[in-house]
mmCIF file of C-alpha atoms in Angstrom:
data_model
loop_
_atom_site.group_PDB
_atom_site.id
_atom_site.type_symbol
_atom_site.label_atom_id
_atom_site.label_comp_id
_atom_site.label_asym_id
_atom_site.label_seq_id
_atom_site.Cartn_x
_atom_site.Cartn_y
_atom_site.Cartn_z
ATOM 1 C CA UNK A 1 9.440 35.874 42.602
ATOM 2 C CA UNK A 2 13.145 36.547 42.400
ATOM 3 C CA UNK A 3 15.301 36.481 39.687
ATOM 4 C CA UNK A 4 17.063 33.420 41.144
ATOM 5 C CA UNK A 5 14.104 31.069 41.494
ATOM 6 C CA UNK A 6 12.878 32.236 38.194
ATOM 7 C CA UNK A 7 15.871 30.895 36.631
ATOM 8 C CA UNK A 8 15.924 27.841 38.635
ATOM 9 C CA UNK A 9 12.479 27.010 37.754
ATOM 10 C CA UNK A 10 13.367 27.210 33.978
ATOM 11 C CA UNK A 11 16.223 24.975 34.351
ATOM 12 C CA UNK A 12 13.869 22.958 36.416
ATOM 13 C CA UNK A 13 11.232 22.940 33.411
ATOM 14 C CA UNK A 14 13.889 21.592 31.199
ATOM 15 C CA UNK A 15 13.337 18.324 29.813
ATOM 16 C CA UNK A 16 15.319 15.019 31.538
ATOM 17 C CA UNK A 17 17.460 13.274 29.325
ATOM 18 C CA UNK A 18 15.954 9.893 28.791
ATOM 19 C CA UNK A 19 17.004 6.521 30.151
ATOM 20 C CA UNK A 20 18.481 3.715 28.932
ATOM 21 C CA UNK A 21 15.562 1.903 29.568
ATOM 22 C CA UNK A 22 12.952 4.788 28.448
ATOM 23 C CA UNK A 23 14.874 5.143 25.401
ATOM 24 C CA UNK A 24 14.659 1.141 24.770
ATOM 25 C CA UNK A 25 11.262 1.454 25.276
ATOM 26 C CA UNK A 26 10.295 4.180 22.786
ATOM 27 C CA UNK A 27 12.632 2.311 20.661
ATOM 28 C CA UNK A 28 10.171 -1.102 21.065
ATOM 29 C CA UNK A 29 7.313 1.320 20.150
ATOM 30 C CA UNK A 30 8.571 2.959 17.391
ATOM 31 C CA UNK A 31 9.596 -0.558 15.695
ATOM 32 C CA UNK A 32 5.561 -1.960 16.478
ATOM 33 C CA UNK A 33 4.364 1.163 15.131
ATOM 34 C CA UNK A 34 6.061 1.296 12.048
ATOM 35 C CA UNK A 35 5.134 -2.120 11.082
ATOM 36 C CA UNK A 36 1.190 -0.992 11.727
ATOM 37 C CA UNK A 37 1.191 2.522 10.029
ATOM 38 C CA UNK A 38 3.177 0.520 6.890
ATOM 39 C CA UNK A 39 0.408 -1.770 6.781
ATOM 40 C CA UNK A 40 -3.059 -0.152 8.593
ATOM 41 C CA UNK A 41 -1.652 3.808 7.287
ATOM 42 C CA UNK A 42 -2.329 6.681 9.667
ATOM 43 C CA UNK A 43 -6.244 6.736 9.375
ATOM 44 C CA UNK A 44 -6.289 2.713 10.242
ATOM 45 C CA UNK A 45 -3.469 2.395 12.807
ATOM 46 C CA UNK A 46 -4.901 2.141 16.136
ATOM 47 C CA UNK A 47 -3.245 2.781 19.827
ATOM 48 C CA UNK A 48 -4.155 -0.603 20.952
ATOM 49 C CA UNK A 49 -3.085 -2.245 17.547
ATOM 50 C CA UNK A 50 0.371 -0.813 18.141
ATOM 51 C CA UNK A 51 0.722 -1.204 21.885
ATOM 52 C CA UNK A 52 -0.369 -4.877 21.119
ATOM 53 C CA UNK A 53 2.666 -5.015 18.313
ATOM 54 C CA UNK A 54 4.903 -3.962 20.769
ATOM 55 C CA UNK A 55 4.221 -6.637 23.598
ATOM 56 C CA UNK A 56 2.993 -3.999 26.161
ATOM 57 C CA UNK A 57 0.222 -2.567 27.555
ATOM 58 C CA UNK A 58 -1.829 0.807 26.223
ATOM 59 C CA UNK A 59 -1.448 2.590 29.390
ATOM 60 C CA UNK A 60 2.778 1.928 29.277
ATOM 61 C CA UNK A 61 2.538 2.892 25.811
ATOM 62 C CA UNK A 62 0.749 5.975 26.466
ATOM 63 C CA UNK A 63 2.825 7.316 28.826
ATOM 64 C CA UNK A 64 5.952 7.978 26.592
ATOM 65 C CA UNK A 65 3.682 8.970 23.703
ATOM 66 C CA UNK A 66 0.857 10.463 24.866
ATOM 67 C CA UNK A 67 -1.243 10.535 21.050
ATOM 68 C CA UNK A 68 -0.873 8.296 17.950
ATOM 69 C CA UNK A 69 -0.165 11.857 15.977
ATOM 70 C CA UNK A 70 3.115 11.916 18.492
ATOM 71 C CA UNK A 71 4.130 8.598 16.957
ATOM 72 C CA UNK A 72 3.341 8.717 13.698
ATOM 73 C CA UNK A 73 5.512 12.556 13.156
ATOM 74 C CA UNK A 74 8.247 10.611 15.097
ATOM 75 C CA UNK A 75 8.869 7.919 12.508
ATOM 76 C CA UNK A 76 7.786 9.987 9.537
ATOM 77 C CA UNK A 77 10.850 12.933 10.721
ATOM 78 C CA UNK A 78 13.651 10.442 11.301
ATOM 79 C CA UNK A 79 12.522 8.578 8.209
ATOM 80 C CA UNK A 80 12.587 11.926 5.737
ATOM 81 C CA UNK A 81 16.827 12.174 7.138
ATOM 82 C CA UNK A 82 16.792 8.434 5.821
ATOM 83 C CA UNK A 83 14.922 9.321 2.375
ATOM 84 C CA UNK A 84 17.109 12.404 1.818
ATOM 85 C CA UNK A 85 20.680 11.049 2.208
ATOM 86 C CA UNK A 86 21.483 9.491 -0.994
ATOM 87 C CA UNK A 87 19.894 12.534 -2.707
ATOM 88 C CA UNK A 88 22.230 14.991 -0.507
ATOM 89 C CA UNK A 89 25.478 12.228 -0.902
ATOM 90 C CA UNK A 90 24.895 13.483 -5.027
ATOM 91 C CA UNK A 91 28.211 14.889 -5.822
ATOM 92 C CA UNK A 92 28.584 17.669 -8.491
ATOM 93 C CA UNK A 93 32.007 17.100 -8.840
ATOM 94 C CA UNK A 94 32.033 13.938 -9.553
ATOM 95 C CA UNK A 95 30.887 12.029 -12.947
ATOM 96 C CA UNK A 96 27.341 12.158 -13.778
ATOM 97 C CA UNK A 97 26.625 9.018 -15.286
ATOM 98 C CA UNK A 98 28.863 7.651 -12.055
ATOM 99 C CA UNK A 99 26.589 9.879 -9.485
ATOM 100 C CA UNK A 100 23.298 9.076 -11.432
ATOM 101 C CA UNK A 101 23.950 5.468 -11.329
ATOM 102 C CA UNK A 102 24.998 5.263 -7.957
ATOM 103 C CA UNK A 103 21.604 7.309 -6.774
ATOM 104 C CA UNK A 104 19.496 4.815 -8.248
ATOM 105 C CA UNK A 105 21.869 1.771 -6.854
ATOM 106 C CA UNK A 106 21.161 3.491 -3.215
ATOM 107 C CA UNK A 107 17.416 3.979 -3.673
ATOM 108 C CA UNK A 108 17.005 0.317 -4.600
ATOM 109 C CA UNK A 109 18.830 -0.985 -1.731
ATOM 110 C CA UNK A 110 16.476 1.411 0.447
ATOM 111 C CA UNK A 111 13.825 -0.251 -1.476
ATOM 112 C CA UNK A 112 14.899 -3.562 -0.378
ATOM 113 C CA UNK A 113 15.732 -2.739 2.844
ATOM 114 C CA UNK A 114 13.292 -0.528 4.403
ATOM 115 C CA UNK A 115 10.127 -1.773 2.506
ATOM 116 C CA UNK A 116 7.953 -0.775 5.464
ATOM 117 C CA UNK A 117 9.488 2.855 5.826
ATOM 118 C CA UNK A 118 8.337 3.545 1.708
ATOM 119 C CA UNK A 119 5.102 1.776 2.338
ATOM 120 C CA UNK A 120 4.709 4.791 5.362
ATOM 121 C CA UNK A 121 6.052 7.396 3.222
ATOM 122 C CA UNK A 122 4.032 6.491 0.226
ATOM 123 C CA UNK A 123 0.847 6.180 2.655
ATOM 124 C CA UNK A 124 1.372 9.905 3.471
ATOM 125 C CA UNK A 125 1.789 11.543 0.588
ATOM 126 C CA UNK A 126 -1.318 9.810 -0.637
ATOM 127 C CA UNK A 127 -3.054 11.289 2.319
ATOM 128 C CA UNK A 128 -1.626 14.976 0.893
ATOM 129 C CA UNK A 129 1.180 14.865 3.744
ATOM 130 C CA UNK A 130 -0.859 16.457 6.591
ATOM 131 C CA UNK A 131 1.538 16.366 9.130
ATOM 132 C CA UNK A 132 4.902 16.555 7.315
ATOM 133 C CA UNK A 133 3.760 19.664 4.714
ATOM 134 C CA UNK A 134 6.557 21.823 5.888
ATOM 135 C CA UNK A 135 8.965 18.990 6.132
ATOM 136 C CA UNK A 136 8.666 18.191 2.730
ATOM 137 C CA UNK A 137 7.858 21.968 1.668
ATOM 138 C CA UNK A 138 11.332 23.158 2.845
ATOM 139 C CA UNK A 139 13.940 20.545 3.765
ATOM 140 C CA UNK A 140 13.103 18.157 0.604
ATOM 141 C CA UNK A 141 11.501 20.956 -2.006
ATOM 142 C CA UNK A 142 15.366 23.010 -0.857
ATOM 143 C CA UNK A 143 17.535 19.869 -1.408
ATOM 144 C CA UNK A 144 15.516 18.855 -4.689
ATOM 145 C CA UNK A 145 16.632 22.691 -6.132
ATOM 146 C CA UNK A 146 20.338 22.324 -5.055
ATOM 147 C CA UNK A 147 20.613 19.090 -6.821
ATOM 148 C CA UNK A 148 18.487 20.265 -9.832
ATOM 149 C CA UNK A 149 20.460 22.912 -10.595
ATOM 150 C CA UNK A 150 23.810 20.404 -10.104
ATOM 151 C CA UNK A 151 22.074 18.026 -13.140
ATOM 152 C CA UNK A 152 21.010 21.346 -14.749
ATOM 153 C CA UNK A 153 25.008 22.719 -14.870
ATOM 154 C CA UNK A 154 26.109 18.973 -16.300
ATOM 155 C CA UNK A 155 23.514 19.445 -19.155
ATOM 156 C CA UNK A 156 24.715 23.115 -20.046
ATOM 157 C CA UNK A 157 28.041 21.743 -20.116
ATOM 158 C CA UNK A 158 26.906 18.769 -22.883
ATOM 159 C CA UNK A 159 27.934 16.020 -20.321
ATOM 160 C CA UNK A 160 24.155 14.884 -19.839
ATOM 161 C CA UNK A 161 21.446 15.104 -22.358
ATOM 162 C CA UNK A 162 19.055 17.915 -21.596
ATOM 163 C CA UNK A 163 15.835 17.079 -19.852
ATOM 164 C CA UNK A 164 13.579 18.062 -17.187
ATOM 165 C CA UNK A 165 16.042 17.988 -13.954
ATOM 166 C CA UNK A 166 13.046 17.887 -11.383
ATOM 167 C CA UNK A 167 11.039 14.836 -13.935
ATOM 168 C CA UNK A 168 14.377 13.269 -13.740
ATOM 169 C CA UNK A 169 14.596 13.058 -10.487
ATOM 170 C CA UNK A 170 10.490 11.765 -9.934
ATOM 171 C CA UNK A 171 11.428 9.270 -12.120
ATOM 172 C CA UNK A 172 14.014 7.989 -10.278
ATOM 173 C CA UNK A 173 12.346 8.230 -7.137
ATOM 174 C CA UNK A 174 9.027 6.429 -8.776
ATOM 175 C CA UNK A 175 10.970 3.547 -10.459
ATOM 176 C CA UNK A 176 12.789 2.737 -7.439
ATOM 177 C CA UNK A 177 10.374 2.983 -4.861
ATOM 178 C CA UNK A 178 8.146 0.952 -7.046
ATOM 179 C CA UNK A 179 9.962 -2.260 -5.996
ATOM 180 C CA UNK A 180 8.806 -1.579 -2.400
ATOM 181 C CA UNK A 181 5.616 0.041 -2.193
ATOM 182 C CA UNK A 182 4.342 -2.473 -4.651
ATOM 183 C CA UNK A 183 6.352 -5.583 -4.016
ATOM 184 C CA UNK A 184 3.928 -8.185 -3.923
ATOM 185 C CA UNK A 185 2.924 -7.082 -7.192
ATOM 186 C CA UNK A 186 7.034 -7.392 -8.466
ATOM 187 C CA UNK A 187 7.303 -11.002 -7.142
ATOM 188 C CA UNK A 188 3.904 -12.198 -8.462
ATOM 189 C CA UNK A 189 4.424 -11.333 -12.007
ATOM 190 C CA UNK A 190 8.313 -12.077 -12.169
ATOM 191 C CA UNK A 191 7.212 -15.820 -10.600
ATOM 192 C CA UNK A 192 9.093 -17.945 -8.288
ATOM 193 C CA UNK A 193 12.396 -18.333 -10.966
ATOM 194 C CA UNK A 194 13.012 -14.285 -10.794
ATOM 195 C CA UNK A 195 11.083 -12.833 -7.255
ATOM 196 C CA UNK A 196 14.072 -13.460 -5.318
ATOM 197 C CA UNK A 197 16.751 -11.278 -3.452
ATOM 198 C CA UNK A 198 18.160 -11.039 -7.591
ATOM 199 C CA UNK A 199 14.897 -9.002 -8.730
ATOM 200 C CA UNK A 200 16.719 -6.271 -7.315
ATOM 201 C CA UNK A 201 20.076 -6.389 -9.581
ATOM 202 C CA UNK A 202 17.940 -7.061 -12.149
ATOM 203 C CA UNK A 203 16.114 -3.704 -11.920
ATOM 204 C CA UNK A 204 19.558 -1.996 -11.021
ATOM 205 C CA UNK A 205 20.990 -3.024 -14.337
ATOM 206 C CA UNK A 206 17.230 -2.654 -16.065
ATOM 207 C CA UNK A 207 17.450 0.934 -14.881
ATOM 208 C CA UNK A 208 20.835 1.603 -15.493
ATOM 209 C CA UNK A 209 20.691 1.129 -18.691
ATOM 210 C CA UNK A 210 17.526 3.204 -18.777
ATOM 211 C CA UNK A 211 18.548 6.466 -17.254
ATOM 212 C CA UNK A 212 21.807 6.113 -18.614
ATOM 213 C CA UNK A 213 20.545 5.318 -22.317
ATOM 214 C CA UNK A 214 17.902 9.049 -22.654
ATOM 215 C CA UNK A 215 20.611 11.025 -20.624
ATOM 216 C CA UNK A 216 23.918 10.256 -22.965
ATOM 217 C CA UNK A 217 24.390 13.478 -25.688
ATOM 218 C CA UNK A 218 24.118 12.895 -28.852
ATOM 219 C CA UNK A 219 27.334 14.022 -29.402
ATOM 220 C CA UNK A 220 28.880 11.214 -27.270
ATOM 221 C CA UNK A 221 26.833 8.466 -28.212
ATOM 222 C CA UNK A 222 27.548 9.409 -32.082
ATOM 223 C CA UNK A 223 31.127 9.403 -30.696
ATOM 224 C CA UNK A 224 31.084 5.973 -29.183
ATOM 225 C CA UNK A 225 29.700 4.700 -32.593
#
């Protein structure tokens, strides 16, 4: 073979750019799947549950995602770049109390608005993330450092109460995420006066004054006294 159709067969085996219409499609399937793996999880989800979600037929389906695994590491990837932004928008310049409280104001909303997306996210870790380890091993366990080590600088420099950075930070992430992964249970017990869109700035403030109550010095709340 000459050089010249060996490189034109490897431009050849590059892959098309997708249509409008193929990427409308994959965009039908990824919305049916989503709401199937946030209720069913991985293990329950079937092909034919989700093809049936999305209006169309398991053969159509298959043939822009070949396996449910295909699927499932789809939505899991480009939800991890969802997760992950309001952690990465933290700004070390800026105020702590002002950063802090705008962290947990973002990862309520996300609560609120992609309830489905935690419910996924929540049904993989509990599975011990078997097909996002090294996601979650490198991208999140790097970002998680960088801003630890932001938090730790503000305590060394008496602006934050010292603590735990990395506890902080699951604590954050468990008391918001709470309000998704477990909303039925939120509405239920708060009753039909409170389990509205409002439950939501209610926990904002709740928290708010949580977080912002253990991580004030000593030395500054004396100071406000």
């Amino acid at each position: 073979m000459s050089k010249k159709t060996a490189a034109a067969d490897t431009v050849d085996a590059k892959p098309r750019p997708l249509t409008r219409i193929q990427k409308e499609k994959q965009d039908i399937i990824l919305e049916a799947a989503l709401e199937v793996f946030s209720l069913h999880g991985f293990r329950g989800a079937t092909i034919d549950q989700i093809a049936a979600q999305a209006g169309m037929s398991k053969p159509n389906l298959l043939y822009y995602f070949p396996k449910k695994d295909e699927i499932h590491r789809r939505l899991i990837s480009e939800l991890l770049v969802t997760w992950l932004a309001p952690l990465a928008e933290f700004d070390e310049d800026g105020d702590p109390f002002t950063e802090i409280r705008s962290y947990i104001r973002r990862k309520l909303e996300m609560a609120r608005d992609f309830p489905r997306e935690s419910r996924l996210f929540a049904n993989e870790m509990l599975q011990g993330a078997p097909r996002v380890s090294e996601m979650i091993e490198v991208d999140l366990k790097n970002l998680v450092d960088e801003k630890a080590k932001v938090l730790l600088t503000w305590m060394e420099q008496g602006r934050l109460a010292r603590t735990d950075p990395y506890h902080l930070i699951f604590s954050i992430w468990a008391t918001t995420q709470h309000y998704a992964d477990f909303d039925v249970q939120v509405r239920a017990v708060l009753g039909k006066d409170r389990n509205g869109e409002g439950r939501f700035e209610d926990a904002a403030r709740y928290l708010e004054q949580l977080f912002m109550h253990g991580l004030t010095p000593k030395a500054r709340s004396a100071g406000k006294a």
